[in-house]
Tab-separated table of C-alpha atoms in Angstrom:
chain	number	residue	atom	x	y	z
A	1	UNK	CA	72.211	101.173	103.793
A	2	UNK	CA	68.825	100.276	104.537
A	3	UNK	CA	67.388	97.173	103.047
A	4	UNK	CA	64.832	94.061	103.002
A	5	UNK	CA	61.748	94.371	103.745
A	6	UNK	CA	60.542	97.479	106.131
A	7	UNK	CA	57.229	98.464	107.459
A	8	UNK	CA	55.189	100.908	106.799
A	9	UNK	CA	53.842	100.443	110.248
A	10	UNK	CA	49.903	100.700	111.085
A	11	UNK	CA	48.602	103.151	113.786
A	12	UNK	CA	46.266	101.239	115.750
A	13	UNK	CA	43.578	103.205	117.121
A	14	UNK	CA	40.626	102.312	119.736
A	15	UNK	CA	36.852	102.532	118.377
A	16	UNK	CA	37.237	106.052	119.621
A	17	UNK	CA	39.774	106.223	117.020
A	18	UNK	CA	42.297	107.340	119.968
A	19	UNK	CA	46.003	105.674	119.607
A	20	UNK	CA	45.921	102.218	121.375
A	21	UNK	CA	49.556	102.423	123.003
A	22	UNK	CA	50.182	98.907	123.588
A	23	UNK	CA	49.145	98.055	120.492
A	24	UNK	CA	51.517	100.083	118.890
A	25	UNK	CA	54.122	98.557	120.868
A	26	UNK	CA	52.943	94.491	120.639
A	27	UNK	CA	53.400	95.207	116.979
A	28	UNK	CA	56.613	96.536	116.629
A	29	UNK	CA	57.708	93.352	118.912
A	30	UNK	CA	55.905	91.589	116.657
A	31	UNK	CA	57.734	92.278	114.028
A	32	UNK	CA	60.917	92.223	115.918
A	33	UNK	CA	60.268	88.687	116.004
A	34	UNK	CA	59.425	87.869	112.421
A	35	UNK	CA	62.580	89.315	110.729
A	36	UNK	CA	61.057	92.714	109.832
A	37	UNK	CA	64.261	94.775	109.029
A	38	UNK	CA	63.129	98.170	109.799
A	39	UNK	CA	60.391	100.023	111.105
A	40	UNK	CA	58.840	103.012	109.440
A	41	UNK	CA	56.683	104.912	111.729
A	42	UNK	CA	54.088	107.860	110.763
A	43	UNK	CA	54.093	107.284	107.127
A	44	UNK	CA	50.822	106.867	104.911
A	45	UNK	CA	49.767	103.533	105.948
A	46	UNK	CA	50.083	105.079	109.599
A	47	UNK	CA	47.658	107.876	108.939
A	48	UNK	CA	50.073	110.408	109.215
A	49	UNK	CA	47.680	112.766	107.451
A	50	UNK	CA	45.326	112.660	110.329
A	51	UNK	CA	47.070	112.615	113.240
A	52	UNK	CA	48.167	115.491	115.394
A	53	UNK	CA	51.786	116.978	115.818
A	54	UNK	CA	51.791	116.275	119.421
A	55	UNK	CA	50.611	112.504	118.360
A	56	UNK	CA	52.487	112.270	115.046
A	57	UNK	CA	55.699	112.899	117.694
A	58	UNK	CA	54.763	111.152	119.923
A	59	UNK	CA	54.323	107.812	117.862
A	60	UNK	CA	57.698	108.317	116.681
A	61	UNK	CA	59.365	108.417	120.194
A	62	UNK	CA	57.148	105.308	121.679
A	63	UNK	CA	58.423	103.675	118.341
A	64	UNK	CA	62.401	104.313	118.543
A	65	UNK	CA	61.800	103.545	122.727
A	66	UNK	CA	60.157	99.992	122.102
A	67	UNK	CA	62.677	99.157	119.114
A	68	UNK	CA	66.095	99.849	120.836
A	69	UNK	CA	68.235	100.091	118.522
A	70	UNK	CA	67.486	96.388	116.967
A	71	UNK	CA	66.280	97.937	113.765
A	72	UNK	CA	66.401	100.563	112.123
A	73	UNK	CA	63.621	103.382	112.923
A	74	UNK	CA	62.783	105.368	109.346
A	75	UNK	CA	60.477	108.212	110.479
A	76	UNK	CA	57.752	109.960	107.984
A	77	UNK	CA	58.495	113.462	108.683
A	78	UNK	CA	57.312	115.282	105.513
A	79	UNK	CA	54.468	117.656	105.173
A	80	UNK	CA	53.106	120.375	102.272
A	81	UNK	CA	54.974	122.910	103.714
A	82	UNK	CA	58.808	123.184	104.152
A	83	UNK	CA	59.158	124.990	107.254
A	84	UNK	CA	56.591	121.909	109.178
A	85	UNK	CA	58.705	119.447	107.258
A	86	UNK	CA	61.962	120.463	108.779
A	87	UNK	CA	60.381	121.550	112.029
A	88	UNK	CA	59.293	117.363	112.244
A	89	UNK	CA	62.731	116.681	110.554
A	90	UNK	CA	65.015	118.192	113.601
A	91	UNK	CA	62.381	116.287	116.159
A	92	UNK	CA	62.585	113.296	114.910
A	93	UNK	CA	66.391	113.511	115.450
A	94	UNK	CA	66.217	114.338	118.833
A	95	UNK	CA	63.920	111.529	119.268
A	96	UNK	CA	66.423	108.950	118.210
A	97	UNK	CA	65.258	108.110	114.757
A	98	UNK	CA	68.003	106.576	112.186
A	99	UNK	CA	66.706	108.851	109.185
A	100	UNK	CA	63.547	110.627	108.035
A	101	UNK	CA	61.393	109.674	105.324
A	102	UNK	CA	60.313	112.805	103.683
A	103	UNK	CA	57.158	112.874	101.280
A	104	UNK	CA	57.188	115.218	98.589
A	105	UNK	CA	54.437	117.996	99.549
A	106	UNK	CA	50.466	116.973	98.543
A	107	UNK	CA	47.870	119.449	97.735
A	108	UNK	CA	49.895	122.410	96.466
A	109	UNK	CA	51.554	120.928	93.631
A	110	UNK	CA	54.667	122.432	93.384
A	111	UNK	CA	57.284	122.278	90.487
A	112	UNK	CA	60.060	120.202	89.799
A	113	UNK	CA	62.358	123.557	91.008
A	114	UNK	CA	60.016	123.640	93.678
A	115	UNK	CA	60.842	120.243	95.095
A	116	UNK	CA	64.638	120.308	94.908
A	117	UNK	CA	64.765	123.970	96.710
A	118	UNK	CA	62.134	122.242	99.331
A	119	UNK	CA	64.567	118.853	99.955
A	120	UNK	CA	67.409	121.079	99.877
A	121	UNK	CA	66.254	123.179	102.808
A	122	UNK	CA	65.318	120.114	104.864
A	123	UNK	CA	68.850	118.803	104.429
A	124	UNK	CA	70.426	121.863	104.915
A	125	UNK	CA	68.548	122.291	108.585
A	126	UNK	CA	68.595	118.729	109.585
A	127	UNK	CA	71.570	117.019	109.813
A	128	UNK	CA	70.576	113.040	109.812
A	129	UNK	CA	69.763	110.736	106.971
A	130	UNK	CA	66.475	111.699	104.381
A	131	UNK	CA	64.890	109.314	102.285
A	132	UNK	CA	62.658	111.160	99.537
A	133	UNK	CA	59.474	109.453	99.113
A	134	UNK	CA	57.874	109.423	95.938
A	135	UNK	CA	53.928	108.706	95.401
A	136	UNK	CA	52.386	111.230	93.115
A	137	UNK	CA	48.481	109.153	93.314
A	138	UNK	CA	48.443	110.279	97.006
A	139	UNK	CA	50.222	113.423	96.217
A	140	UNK	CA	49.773	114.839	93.066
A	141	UNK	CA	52.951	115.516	92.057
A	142	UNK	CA	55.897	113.219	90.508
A	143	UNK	CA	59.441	113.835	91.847
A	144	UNK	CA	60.888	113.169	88.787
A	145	UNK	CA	64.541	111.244	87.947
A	146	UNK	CA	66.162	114.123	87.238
A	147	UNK	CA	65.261	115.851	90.480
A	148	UNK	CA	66.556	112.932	91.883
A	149	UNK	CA	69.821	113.059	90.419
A	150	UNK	CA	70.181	117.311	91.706
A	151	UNK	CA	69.210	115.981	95.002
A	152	UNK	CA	71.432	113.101	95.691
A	153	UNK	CA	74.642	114.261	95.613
A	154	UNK	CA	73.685	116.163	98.614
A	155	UNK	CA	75.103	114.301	101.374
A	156	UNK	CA	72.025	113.375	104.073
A	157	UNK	CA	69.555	112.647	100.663
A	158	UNK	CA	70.806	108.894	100.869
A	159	UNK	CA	67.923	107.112	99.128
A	160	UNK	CA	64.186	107.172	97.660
A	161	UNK	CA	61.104	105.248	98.125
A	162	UNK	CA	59.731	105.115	94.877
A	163	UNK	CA	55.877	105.007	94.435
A	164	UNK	CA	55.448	106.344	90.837
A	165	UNK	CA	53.749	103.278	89.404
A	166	UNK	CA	56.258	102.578	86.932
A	167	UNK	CA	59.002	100.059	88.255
A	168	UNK	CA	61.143	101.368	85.280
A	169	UNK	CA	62.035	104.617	87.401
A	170	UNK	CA	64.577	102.554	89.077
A	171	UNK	CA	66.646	102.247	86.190
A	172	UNK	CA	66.273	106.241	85.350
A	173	UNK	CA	66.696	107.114	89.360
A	174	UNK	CA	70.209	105.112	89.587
A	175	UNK	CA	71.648	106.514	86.279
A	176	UNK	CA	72.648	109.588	87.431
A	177	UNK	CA	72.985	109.161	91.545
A	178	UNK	CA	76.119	108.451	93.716
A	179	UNK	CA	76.407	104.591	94.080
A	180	UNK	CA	75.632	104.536	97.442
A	181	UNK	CA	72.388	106.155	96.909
A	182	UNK	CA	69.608	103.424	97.273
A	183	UNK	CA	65.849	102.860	95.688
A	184	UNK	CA	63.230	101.056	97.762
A	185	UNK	CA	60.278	99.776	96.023
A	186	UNK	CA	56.802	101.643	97.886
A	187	UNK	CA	54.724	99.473	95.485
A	188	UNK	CA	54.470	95.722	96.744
A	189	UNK	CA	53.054	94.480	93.228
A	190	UNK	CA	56.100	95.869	91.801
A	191	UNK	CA	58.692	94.902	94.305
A	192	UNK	CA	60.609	92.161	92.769
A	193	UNK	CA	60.637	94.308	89.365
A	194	UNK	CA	61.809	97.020	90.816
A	195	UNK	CA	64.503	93.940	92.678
A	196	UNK	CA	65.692	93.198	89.891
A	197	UNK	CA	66.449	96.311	88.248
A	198	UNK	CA	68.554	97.765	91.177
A	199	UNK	CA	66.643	98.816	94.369
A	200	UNK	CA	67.450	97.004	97.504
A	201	UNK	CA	64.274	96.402	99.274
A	202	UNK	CA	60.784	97.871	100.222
A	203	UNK	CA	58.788	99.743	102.283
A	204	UNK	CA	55.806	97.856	102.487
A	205	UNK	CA	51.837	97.736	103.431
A	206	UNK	CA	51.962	93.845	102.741
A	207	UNK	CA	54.644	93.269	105.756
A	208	UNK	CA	52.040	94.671	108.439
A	209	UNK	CA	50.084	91.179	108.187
A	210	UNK	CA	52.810	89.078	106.467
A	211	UNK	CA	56.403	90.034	108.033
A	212	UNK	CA	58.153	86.551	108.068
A	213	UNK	CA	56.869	86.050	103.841
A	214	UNK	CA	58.125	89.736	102.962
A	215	UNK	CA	61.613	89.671	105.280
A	216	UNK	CA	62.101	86.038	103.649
A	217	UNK	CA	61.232	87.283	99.929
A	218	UNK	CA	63.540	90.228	100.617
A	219	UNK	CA	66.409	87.924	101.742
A	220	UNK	CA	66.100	85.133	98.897
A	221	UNK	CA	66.550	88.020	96.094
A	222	UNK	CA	69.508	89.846	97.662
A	223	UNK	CA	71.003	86.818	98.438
A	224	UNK	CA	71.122	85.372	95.020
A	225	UNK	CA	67.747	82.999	95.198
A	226	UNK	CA	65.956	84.202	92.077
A	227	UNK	CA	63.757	81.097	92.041
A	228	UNK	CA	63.142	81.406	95.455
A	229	UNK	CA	62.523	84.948	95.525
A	230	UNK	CA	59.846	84.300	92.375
A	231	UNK	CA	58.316	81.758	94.052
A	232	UNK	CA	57.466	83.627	97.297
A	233	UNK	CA	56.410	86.885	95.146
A	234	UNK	CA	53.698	84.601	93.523
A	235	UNK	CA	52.323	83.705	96.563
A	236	UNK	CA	52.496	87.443	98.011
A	237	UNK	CA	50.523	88.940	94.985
A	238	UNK	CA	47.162	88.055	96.146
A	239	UNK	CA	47.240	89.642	98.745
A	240	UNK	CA	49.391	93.000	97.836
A	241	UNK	CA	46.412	93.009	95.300
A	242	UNK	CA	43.137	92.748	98.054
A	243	UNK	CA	45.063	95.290	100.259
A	244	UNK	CA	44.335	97.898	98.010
A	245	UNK	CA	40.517	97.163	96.929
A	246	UNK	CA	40.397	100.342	98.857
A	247	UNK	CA	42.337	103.711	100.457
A	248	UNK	CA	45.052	102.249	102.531
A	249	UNK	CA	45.257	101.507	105.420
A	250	UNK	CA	41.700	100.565	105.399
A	251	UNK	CA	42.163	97.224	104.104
A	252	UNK	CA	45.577	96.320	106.146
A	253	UNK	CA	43.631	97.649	109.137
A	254	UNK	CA	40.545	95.230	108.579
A	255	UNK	CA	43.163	92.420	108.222
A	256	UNK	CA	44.810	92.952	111.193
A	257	UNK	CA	41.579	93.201	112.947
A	258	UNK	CA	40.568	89.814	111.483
A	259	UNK	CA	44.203	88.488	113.117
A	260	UNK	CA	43.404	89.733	116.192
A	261	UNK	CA	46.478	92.433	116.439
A	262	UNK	CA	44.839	95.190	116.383
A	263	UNK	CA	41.139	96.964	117.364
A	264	UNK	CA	38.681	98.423	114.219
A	265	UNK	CA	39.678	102.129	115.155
A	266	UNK	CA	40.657	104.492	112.252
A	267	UNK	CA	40.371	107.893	111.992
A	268	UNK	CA	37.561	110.267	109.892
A	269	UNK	CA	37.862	110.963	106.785
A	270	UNK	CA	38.900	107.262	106.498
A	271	UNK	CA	36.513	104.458	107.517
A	272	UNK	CA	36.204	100.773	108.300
A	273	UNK	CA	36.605	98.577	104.726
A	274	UNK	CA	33.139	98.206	103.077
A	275	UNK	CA	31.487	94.793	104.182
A	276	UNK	CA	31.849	93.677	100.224
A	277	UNK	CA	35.696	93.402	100.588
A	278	UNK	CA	35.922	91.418	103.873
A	279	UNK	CA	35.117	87.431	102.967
A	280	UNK	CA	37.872	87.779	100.178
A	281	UNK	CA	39.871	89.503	102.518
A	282	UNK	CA	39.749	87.270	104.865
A	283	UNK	CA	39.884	84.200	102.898
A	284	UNK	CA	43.323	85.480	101.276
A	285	UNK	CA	45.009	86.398	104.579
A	286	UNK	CA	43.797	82.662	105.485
A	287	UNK	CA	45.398	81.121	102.804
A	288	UNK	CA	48.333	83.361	102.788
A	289	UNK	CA	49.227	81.766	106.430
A	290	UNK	CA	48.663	85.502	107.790
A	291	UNK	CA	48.552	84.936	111.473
C-alpha cells in the first residue's frame, strides 16, 4: 500500500523553460532526506500537460534512476486518449516505476461508461499497479463513486487520488471497494478530513517546499496522534491556501525559486506568479520554516 505523504514532484525548468536535469535530481534527494514517502513524477504539478513524450519519459526514467528503489516511484501516465494512456502505461513499466497514476481524460468529457471501458483497457494492457486520479476542475469530468466501485475489483486498479473537492467522497469511494483498495487525499486543505474518514495519505503540492511538515503530519495521524496530527495541519493551511492564489505549479514554482531549489523556468501557456502574490508568498514559506 502506498501511504504518507507523496509528492507531486515539480519539473524544474531553465529560463529557457528547458528541463534543468540536476535539478530534478537534487530534489528528489532532497526529499529522500526529509522523509518524503514516495515520489510522483509527471503529474499536474509537474506540467505533464506541456511536456513532450520523449521528455514526459524521460523524466520518469531519470526519476526511478536517482530514487533506487528507496521509495516508491508513482508515475502520471494518463492522457485524453486511451490508446496514449496505455502506450505511457507499458513505458513506464519498463522504466522501473512501482505503479502508474492515471488521470481520467480532460477536454473530451467522456461518460461515466466511458471512463470504466477507458481504465479497463489500461489495466487490461498493462500489467503493474494503477492509481485512478480524480480532479474534475482540471479535467472536466468527475469519476464518480460508483465508477469506482466497477473499477476496483479489477486487480492492478489498487487505489484513487481523489481531487473532487468534496472530502466526503472518501466515505462513498470505500463503501463499495475491496479493502485493500486505498484513497489518497489530492487536496492538501482537505487532507486530514479526508484522514480521518479512511484514506491513507496524500499526494501533495504542499510537500514540494515543506517535505519534513507533510511526511511528519502524515505519520502523527496514521500512527494514532490526532492532536498532533491537528496541530501540524493548522500550521500547514496557510500555506496549502497561498499555493493556489493561482494555476499550479505557478505558485509552488515561485516558492521554490524563493528557497533557492530551483530556477524561474516554466513552460507557455503557464507563466511566472503575478508580482501581487509574491511578498505573501514569501512571507508564509518564511514563517512556515520552508527552507
Amino acid at each position: 500500500m502506498y501511504k504518507g505523504s507523496i509528492v507531486a514532484l515539480v519539473t524544474p525548468m531553465t529560463l529557457s523553460s528547458e528541463v534543468d536535469w540536476d535539478a530534478v535530481t537534487e530534489l528528489i534527494e532532497w526529499h529522500l532526506e526529509q522523509g518524503t514517502n514516495g515520489i510522483v513524477p509527471v503529474g499536474t504539478t509537474g506540467e505533464s500537460a506541456t511536456l513532450t513524450i520523449d521528455e514526459h519519459l524521460r523524466v520518469i526514467k531519470h526519476t526511478v534512476e536517482v530514487v533506487g528503489g528507496r521509495v516508491p516511484v508513482i508515475a502520471g501516465t494518463g492522457a485524453n486518449s486511451t490508446k496514449e494512456a496505455i502506450d505511457l502505461t507499458l513505458e513506464a513499466k519498463i522504466l522501473g516505476v512501482d505503479a502508474s497514476l492515471s488521470v481520467t481524460p480532460y477536454y473530451n468529457r467522456p461518460t461515466q461508461e466511458g471512463l470504466y471501458q477507458h481504465y479497463k483497457a489500461i489495466a487490461e494492457a498493462a500489467d503493474i499497479p494503477i492509481v485512478l486520479y480524480n480532479v474534475p476542475s482540471r479535467t472536466g469530468c468527475d469519476l464518480a463513486a460508483e465508477t469506482i466501485h466497477r473499477l476496483a475489483p479489477i486487480s492492478n486498479i489498487v487505489g484513487v487520488k481523489e481531487a473532487c473537492g468534496d472530502y466526503n467522497r472518501v466515505t462513498d469511494i470505500l463503501k463499495a471497494t475491496p479493502e485493500d483498495f486505498f484513497i489518497l487525499s489530492g487536496e492538501d486543505g482537505q487532507t486530514l478530513k479526508m484522514l480521518e474518514l479512511g484514506a491513507v495519505g496524500c499526494i501533495s503540492v504542499t510537500a514540494n517546499i515543506l517535505p519534513n511538515q507533510m511526511a511528519n503530519f502524515c505519520a502523527e495521524f496514521l500512527l494514532g496522534n490526532l492532536e498532533g496530527a491537528k496541530t501540524l495541519d493548522g500550521r500547514l493551511q496557510p500555506i496549502h491556501e497561498i499555493l493556489f492564489c493561482e494555476t499550479s505549479p505557478q505558485p509552488v514554482k515561485w516558492a521554490l525559486y524563493e528557497m533557492g531549489k530551483i530556477d524561474r523556468g516554466i513552460r507557455l501557456p503557464l507563466i511566472e506568479l503575478s508580482p501581487e502574490y509574491r511578498g505573501e508568498l514569501v512571507s508564509r514559506i518564511k514563517k512556515a520554516g520552508a527552507g
